[in-house]
mmCIF file of C-alpha atoms and ligand atoms in Angstrom:
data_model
loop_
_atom_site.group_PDB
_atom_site.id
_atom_site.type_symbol
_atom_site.label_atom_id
_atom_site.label_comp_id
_atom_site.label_asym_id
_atom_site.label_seq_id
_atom_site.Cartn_x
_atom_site.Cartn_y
_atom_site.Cartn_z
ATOM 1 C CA UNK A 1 80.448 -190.142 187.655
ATOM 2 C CA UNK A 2 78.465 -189.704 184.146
ATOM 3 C CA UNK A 3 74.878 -191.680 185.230
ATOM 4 C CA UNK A 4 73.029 -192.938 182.796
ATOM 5 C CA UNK A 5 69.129 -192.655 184.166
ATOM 6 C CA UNK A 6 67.229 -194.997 182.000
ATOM 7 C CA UNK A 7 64.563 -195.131 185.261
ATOM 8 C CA UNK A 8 61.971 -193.032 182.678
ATOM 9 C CA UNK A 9 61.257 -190.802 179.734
ATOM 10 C CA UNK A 10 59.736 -188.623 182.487
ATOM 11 C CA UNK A 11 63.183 -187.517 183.437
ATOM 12 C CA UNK A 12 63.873 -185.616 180.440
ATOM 13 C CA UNK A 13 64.220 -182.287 180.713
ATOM 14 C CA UNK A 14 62.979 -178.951 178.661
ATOM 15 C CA UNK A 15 65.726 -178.249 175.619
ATOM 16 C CA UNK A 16 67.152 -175.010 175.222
ATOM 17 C CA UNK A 17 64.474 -173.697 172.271
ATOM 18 C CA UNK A 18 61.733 -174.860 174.667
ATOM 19 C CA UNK A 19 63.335 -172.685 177.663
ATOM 20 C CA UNK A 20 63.299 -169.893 175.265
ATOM 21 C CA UNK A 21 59.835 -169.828 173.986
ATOM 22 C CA UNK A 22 58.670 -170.266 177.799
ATOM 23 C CA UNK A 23 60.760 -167.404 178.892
ATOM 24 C CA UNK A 24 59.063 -165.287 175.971
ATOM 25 C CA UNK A 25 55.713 -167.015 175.640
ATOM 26 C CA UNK A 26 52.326 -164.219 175.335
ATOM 27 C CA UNK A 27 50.285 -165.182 178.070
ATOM 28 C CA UNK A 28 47.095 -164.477 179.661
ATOM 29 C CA UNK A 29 43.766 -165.641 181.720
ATOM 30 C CA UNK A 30 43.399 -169.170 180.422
ATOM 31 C CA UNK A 31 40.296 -169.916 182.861
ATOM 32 C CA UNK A 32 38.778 -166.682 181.004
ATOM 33 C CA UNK A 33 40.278 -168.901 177.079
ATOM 34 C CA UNK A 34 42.574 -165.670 176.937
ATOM 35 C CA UNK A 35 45.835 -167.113 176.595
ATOM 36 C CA UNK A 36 47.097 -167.542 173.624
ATOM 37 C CA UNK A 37 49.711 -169.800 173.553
ATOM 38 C CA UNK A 38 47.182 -172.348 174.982
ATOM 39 C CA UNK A 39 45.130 -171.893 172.372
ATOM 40 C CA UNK A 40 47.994 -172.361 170.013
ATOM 41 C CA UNK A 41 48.624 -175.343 171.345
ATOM 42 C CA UNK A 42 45.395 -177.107 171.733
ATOM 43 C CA UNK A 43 44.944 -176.221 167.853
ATOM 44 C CA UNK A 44 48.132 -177.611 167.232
ATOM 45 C CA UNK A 45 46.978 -180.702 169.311
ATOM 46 C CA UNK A 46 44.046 -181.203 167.849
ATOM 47 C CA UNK A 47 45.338 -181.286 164.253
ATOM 48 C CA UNK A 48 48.065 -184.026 165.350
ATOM 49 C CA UNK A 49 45.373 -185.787 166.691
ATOM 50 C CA UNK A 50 42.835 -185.685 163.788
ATOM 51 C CA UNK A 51 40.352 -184.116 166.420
ATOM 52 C CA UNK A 52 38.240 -180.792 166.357
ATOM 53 C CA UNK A 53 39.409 -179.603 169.644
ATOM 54 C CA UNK A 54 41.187 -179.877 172.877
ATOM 55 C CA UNK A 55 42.566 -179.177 175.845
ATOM 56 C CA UNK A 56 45.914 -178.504 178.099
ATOM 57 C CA UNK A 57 45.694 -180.301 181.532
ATOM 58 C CA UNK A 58 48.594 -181.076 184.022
ATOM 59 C CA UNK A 59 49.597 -184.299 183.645
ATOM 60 C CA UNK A 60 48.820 -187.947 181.827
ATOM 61 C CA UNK A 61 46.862 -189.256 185.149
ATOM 62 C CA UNK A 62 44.566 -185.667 184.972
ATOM 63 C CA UNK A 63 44.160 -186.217 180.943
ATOM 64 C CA UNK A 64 42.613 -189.733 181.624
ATOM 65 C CA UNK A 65 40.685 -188.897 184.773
ATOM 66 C CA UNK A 66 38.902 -185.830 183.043
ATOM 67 C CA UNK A 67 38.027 -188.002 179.433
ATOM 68 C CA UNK A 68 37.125 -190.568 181.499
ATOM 69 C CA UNK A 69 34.378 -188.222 183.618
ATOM 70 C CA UNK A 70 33.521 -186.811 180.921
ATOM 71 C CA UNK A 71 32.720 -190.089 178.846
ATOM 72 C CA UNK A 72 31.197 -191.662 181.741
ATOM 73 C CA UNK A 73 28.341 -191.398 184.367
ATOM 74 C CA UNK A 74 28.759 -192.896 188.115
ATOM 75 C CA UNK A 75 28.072 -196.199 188.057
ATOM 76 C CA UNK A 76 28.802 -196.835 184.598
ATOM 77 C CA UNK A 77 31.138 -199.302 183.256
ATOM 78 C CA UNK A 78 34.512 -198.870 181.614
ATOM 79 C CA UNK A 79 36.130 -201.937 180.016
ATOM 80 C CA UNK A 80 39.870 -202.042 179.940
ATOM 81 C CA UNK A 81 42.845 -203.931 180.384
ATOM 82 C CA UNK A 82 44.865 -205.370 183.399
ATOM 83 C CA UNK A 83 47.717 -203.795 182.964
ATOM 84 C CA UNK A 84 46.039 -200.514 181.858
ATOM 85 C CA UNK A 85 48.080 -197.445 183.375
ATOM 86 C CA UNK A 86 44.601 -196.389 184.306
ATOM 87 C CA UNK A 87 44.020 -199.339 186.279
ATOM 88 C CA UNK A 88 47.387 -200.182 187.687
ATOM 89 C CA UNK A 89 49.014 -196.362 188.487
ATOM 90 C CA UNK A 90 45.863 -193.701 188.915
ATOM 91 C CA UNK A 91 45.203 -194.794 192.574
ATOM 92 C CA UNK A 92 41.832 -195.874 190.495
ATOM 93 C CA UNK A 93 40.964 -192.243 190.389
ATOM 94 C CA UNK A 94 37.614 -193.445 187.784
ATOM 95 C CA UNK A 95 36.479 -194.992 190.663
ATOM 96 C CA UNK A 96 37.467 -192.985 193.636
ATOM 97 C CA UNK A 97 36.084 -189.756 192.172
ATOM 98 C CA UNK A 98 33.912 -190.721 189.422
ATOM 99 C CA UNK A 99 31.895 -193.472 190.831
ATOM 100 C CA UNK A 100 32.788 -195.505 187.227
ATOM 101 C CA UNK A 101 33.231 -198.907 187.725
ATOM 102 C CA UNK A 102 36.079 -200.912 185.947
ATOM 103 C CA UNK A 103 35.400 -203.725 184.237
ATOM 104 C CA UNK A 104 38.643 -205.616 183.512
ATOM 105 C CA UNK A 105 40.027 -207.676 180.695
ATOM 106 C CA UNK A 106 43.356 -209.412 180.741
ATOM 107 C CA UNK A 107 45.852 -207.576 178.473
ATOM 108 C CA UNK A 108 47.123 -209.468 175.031
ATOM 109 C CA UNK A 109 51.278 -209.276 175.713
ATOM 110 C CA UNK A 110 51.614 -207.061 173.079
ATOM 111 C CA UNK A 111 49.414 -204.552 174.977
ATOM 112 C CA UNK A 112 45.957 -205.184 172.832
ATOM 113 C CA UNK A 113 42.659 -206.309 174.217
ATOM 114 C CA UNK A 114 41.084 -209.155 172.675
ATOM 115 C CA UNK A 115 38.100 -207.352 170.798
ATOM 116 C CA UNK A 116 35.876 -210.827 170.951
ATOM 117 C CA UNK A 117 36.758 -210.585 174.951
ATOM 118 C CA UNK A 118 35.829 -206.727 174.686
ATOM 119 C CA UNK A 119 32.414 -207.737 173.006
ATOM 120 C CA UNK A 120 31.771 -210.489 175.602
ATOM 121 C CA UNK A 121 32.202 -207.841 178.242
ATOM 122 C CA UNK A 122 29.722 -205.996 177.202
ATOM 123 C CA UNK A 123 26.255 -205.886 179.911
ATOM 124 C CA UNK A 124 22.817 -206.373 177.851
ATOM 125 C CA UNK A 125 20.621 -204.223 179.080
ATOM 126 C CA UNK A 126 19.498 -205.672 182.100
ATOM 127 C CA UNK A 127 18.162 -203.887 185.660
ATOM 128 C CA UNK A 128 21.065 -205.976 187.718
ATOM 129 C CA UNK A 129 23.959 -204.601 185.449
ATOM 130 C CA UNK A 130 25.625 -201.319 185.096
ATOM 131 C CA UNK A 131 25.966 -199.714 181.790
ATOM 132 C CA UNK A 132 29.052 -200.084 179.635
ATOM 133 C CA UNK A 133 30.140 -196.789 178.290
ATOM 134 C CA UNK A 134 33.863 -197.087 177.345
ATOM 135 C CA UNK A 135 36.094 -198.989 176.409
ATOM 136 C CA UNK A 136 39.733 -197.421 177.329
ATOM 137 C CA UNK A 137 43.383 -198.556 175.474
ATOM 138 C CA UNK A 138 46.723 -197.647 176.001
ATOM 139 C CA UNK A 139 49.382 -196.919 172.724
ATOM 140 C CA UNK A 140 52.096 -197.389 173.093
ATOM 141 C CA UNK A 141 51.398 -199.582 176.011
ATOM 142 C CA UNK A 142 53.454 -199.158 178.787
ATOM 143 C CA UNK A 143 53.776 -202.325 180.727
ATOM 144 C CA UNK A 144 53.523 -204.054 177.599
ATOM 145 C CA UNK A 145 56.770 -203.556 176.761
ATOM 146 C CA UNK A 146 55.811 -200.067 175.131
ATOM 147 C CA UNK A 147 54.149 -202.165 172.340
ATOM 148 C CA UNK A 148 52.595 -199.834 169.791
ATOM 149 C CA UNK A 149 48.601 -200.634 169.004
ATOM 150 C CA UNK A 150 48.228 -200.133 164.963
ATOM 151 C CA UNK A 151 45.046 -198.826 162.654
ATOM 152 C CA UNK A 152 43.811 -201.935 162.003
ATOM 153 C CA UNK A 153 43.570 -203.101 165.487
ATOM 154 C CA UNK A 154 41.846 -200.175 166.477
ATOM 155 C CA UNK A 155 39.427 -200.114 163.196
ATOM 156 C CA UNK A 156 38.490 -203.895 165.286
ATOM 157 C CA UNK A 157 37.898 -202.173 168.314
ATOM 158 C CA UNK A 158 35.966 -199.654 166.625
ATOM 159 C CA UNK A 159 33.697 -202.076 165.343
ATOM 160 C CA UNK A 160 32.723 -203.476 168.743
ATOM 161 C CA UNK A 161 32.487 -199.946 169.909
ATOM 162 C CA UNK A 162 29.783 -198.520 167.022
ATOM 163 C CA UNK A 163 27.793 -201.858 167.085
ATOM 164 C CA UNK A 164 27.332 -201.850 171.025
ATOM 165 C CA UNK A 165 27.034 -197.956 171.228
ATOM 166 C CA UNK A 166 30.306 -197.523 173.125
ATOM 167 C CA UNK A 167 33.016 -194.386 173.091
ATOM 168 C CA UNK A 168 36.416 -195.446 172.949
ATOM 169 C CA UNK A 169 39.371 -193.224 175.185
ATOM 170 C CA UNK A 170 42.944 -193.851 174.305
ATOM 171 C CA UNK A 171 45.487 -193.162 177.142
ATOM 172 C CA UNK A 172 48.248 -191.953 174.160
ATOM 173 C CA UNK A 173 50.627 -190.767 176.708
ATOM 174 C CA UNK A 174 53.394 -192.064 174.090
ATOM 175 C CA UNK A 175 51.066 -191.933 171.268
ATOM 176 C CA UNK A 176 53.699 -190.433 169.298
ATOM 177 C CA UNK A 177 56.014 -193.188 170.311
ATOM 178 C CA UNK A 178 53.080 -195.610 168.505
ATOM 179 C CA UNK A 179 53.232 -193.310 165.356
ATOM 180 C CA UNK A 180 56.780 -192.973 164.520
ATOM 181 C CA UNK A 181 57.186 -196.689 165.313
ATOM 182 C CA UNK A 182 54.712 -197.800 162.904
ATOM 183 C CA UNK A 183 55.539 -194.954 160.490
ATOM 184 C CA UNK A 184 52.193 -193.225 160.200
ATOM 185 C CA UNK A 185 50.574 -189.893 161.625
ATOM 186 C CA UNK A 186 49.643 -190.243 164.743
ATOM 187 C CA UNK A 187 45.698 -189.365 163.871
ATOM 188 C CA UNK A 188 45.795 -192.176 161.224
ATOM 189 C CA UNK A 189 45.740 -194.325 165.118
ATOM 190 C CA UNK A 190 42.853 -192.688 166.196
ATOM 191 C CA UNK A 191 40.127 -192.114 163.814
ATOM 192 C CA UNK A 192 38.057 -194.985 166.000
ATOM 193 C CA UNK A 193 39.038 -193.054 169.484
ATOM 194 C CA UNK A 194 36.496 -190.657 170.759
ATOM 195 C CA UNK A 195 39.266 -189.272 172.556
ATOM 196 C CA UNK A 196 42.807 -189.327 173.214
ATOM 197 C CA UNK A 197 45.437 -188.077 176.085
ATOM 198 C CA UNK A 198 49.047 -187.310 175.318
ATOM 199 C CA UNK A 199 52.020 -186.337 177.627
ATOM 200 C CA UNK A 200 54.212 -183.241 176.851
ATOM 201 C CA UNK A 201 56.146 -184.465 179.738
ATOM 202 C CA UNK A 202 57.553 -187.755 178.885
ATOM 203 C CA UNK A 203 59.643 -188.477 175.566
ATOM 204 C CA UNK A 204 58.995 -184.709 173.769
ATOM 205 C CA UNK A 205 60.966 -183.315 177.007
ATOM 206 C CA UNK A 206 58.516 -180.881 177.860
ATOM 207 C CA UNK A 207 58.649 -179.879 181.616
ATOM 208 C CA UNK A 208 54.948 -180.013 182.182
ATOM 209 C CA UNK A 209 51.775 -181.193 180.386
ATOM 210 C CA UNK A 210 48.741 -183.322 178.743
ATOM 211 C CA UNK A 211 46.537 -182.460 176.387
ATOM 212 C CA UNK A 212 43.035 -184.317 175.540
ATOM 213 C CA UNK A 213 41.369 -184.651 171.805
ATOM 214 C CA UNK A 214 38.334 -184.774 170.925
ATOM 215 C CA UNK A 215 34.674 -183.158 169.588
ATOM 216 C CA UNK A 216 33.869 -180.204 170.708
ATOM 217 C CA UNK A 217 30.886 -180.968 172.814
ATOM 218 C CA UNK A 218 33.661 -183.284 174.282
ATOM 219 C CA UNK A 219 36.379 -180.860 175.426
ATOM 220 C CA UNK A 220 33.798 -178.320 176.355
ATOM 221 C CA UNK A 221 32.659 -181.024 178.790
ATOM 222 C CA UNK A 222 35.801 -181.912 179.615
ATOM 223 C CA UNK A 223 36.928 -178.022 180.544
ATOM 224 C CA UNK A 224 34.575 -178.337 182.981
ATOM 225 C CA UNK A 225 35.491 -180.965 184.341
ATOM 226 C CA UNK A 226 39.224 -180.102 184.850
ATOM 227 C CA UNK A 227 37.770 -177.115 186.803
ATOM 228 C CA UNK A 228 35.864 -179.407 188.719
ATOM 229 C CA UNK A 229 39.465 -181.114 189.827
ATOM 230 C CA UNK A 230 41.036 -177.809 190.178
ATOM 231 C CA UNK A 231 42.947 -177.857 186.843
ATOM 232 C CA UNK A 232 41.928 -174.814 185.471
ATOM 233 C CA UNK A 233 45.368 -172.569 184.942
ATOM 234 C CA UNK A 234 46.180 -169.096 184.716
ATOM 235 C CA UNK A 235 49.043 -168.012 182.858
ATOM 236 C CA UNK A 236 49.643 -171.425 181.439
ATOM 237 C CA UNK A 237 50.928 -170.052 178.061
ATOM 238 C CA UNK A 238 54.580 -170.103 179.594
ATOM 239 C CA UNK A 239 54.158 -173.980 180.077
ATOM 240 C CA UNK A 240 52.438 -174.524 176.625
ATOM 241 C CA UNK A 241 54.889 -172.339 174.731
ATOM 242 C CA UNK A 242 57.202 -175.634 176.153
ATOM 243 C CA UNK A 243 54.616 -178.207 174.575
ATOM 244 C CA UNK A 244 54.757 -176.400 171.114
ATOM 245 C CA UNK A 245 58.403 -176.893 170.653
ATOM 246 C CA UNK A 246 57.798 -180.324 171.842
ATOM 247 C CA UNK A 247 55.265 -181.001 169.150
ATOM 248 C CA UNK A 248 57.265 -179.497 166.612
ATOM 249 C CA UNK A 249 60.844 -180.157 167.476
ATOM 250 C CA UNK A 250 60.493 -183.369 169.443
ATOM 251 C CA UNK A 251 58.501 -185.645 167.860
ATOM 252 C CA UNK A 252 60.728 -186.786 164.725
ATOM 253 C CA UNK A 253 63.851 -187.617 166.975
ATOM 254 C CA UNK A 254 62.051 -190.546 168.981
ATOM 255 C CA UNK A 255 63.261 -192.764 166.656
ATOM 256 C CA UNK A 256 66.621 -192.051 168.094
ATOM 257 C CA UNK A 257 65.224 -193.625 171.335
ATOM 258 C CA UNK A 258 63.102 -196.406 169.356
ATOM 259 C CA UNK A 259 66.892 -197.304 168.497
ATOM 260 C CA UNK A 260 69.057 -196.847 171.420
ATOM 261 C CA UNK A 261 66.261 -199.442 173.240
ATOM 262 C CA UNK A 262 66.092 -201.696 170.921
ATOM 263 C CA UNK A 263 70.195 -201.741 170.997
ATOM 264 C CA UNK A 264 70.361 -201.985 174.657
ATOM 265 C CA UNK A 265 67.441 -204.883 174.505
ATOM 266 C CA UNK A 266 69.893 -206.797 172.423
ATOM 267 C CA UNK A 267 73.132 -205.918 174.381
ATOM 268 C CA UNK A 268 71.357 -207.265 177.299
ATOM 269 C CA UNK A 269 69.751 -210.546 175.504
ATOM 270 C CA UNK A 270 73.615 -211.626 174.818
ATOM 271 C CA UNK A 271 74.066 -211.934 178.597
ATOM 272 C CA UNK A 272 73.167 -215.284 180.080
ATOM 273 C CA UNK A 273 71.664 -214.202 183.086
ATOM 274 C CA UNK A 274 69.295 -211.807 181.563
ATOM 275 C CA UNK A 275 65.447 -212.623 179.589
ATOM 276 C CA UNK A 276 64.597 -210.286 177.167
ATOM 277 C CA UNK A 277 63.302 -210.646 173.712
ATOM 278 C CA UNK A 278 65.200 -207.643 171.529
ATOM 279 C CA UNK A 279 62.552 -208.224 168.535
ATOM 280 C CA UNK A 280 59.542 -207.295 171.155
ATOM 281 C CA UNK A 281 61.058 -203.819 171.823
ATOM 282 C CA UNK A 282 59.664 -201.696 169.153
ATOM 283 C CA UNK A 283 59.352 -198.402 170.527
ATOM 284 C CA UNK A 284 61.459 -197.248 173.590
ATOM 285 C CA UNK A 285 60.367 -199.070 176.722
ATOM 286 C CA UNK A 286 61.785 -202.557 177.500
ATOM 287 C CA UNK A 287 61.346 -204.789 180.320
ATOM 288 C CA UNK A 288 63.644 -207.802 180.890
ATOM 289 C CA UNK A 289 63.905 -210.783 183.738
ATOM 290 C CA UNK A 290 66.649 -211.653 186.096
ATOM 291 C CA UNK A 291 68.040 -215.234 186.008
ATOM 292 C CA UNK A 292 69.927 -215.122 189.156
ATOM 293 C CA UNK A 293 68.470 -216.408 192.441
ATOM 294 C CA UNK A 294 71.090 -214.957 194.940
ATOM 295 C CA UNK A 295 69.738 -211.582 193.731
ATOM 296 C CA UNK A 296 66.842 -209.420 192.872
ATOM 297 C CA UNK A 297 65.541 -206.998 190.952
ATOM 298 C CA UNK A 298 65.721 -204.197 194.144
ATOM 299 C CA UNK A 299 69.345 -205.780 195.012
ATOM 300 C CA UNK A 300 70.190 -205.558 191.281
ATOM 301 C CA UNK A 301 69.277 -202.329 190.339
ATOM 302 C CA UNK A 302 71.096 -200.808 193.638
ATOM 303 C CA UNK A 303 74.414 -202.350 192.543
ATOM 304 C CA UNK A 304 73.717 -200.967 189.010
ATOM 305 C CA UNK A 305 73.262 -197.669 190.303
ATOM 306 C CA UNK A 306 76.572 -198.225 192.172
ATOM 307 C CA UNK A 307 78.132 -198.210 188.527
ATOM 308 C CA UNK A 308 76.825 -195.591 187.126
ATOM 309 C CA UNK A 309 73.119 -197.070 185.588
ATOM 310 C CA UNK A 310 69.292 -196.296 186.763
ATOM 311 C CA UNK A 311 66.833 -198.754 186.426
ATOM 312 C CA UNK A 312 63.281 -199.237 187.532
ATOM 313 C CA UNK A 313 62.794 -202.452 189.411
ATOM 314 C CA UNK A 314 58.798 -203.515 188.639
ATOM 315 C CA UNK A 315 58.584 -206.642 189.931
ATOM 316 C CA UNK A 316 60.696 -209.158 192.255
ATOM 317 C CA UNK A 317 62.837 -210.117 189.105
ATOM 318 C CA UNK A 318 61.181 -207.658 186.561
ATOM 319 C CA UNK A 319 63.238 -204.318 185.564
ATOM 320 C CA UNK A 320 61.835 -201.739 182.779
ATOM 321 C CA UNK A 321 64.303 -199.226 180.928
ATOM 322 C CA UNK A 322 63.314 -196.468 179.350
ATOM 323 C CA UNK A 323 65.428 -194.953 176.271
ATOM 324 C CA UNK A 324 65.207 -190.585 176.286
ATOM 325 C CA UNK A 325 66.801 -187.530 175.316
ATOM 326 C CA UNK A 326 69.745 -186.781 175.548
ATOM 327 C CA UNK A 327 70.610 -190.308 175.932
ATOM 328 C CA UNK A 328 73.047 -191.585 173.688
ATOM 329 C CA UNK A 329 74.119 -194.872 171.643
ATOM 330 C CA UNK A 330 77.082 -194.547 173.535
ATOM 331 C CA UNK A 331 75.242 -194.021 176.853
ATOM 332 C CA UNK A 332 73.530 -197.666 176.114
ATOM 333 C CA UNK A 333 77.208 -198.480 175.415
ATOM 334 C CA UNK A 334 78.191 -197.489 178.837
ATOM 335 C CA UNK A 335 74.887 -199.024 180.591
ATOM 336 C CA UNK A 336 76.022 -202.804 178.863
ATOM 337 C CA UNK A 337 79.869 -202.282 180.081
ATOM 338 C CA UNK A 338 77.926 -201.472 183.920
ATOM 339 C CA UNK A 339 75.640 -204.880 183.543
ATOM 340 C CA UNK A 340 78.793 -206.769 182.846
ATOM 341 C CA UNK A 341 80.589 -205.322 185.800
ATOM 342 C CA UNK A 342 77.571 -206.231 187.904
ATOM 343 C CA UNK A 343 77.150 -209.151 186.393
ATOM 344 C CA UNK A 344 80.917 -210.214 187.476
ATOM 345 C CA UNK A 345 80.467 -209.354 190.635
HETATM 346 N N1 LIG B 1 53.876 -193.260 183.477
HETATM 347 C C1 LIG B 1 54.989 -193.165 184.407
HETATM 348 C C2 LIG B 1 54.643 -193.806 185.758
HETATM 349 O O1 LIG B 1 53.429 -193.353 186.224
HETATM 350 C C3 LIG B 1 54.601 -195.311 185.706
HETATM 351 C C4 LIG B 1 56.206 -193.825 183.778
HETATM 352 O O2 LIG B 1 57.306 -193.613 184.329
HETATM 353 O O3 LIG B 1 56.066 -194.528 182.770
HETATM 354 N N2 LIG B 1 49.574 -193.078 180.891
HETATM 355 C C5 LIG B 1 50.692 -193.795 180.703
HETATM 356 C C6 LIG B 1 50.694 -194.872 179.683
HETATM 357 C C7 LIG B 1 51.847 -193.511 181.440
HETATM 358 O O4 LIG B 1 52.932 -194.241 181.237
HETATM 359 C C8 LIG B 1 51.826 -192.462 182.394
HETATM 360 C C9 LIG B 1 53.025 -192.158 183.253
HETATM 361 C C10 LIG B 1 50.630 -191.745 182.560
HETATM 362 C C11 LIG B 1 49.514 -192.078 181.791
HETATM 363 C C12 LIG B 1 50.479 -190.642 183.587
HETATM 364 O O5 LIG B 1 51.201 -189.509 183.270
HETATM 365 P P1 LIG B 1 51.583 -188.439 184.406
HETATM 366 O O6 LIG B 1 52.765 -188.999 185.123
HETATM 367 O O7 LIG B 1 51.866 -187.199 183.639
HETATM 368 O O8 LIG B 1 50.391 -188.279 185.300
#
């Protein structure tokens, strides 16, 4: 049976040209900055990203954990949202291994944090209170329906930030997502973020990889902290040679995905059972309710995958979908003709 695994972007896997490079990448001691495919790719990063440097970690959930130590003190204060990826999926690693405490805001549903609420937030300097260092948001934001944060939101946030002495981190995992939705480059989103994390790993198809932006002083601090956590690599070249092709191939086609969501978002809002709001799907991550009180979103997504379709359940009547390469129009085709099948019983 052809499956159609719409479950994540993280399940997409490295192309052909990105195999190749790996397979002939130059490599060397990247602990000792000898690699140079590392290097190339950090450059190449930190153009994208409008930033003077940065660096190649493992994974989104490293990226953020390293900015955020690396921003932050123990028992200082970061403000972000309830929904944040950072709060919800890290196992609160900020807090767990870098004493910072999380100060949390309710999420906007279009994945923004109120900047008034942000500037309420904010401790005067007081001997009771910690003191707030970051603020942290997420573009695209994931659990916001992959809704994209724009320039002029974040020019708001940077306000708050520069008046109150605050650094702002952007989780970007899908910053490129953001970009090509709102059809600018993505450093045009972060000229207000002190730093920024992007994944390799998820919609570019890279098999492994996050990088972090920022100063100078700030990835040279942040090196060392990915050491601390046991993230400094070797021979990582043949994994970055991966996340060049990804940043050069990779990026232009996620409109593809933008538009295989948003056609599967309104495929799915035709069906009476179903909630879902096509017009809120503007990149490629939708979320959509379950009408039907025999069954649930666990149940529902079992019988799916029975007909060929995988689905995240995230909540007792709550499933996400995530549009990817190689995924097809015709592949959302085939997921619609599953739903009505399930749907008929
Ligand atoms: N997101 C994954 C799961 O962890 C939920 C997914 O399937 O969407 N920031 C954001 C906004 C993310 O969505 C993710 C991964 C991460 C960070 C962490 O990246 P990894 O998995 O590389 O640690």
């Amino acid at each position: 049976m052809h499956i159609v695994d719409l479950r994540s972007d993280t399940l997409t896997q490295p192309t052909e040209a990105m195999r190749r490079a790996m397979a002939e990448a130059e490599v060397g001691d990247d602990v000792f900055g000898e690699d140079p495919t590392v290097r190339r790719l950090e450059e190449m990063a930190a153009d994208r990203t409008g930033k003077e440097a940065a660096l190649f970690v493992s994974s989104g959930t490293m990226a953020n954990l390293v900015s955020e130590l690396t921003h932050c003190r123990r028992g200082d204060e970061m403000i972000l949202g309830d929904q944040a990826h950072i709060f919800y999926y890290e196992q609160g690693g900020s807090a767990a291994v870098g004493g910072i405490h999380p100060r949390i805001l309710p999420n906007l549903p279009d994945g923004r944090l109120d900047p008034d609420a942000i500037e309420a937030a904010v401790r005067p300097d007081d001997v009771h209170f910690p003191i707030t260092r970051l603020i942290v948001l997420e573009n695209t934001h994931n659990r916001c329906g992959g809704a994209p944060l724009d320039a002029a939101y974040m020019g708001d946030v940077g306000k708050v930030a520069q008046k109150h002495g605050l650094k702002i981190h952007v989780d970007g995992a899908r910053i490129f997502n953001a970009a090509i939705a709102l059809g600018v480059e993505a450093k045009q989103l972060l000229t207000d973020a002190d730093s920024v994390s992007f994944c390799l790993s998820k919609g570019l198809c890279a098999p492994v990889g996050s990088l972090v932006c920022g100063s100078k002083d700030f990835i040279d601090g942040a090196r060392r902290n990915r050491k601390l956590l046991g993230g400094g690599m070797r021979q990582a070249g043949v994994l970055a040679a991966a996340g060049i092709v990804a940043l050069t191939e990779m990026v232009d086609r996620l409109v593809e995905d933008h538009a295989n969501a948003r056609k599967l978002a309104e495929g799915l809002a035709g069906m009476a059972e179903l909630r879902i709001d096509p017009l809120g799907v503007r990149t490629n991550i939708l979320y959509f309710e379950l009408d039907i009180p025999s069954l649930d979103a666990p149940a529902f997504t079992q019988r799916l995958a029975g007909e060929g379709v995988r689905m995240l359940p995230t909540g007792p009547r709550q499933i996400r979908a995530v549009a990817h390469h190689p995924l097809t129009s015709a592949d959302m085709d085939a997921a619609l003709d599953a739903f009505r099948r399930v749907l008929a019983g």
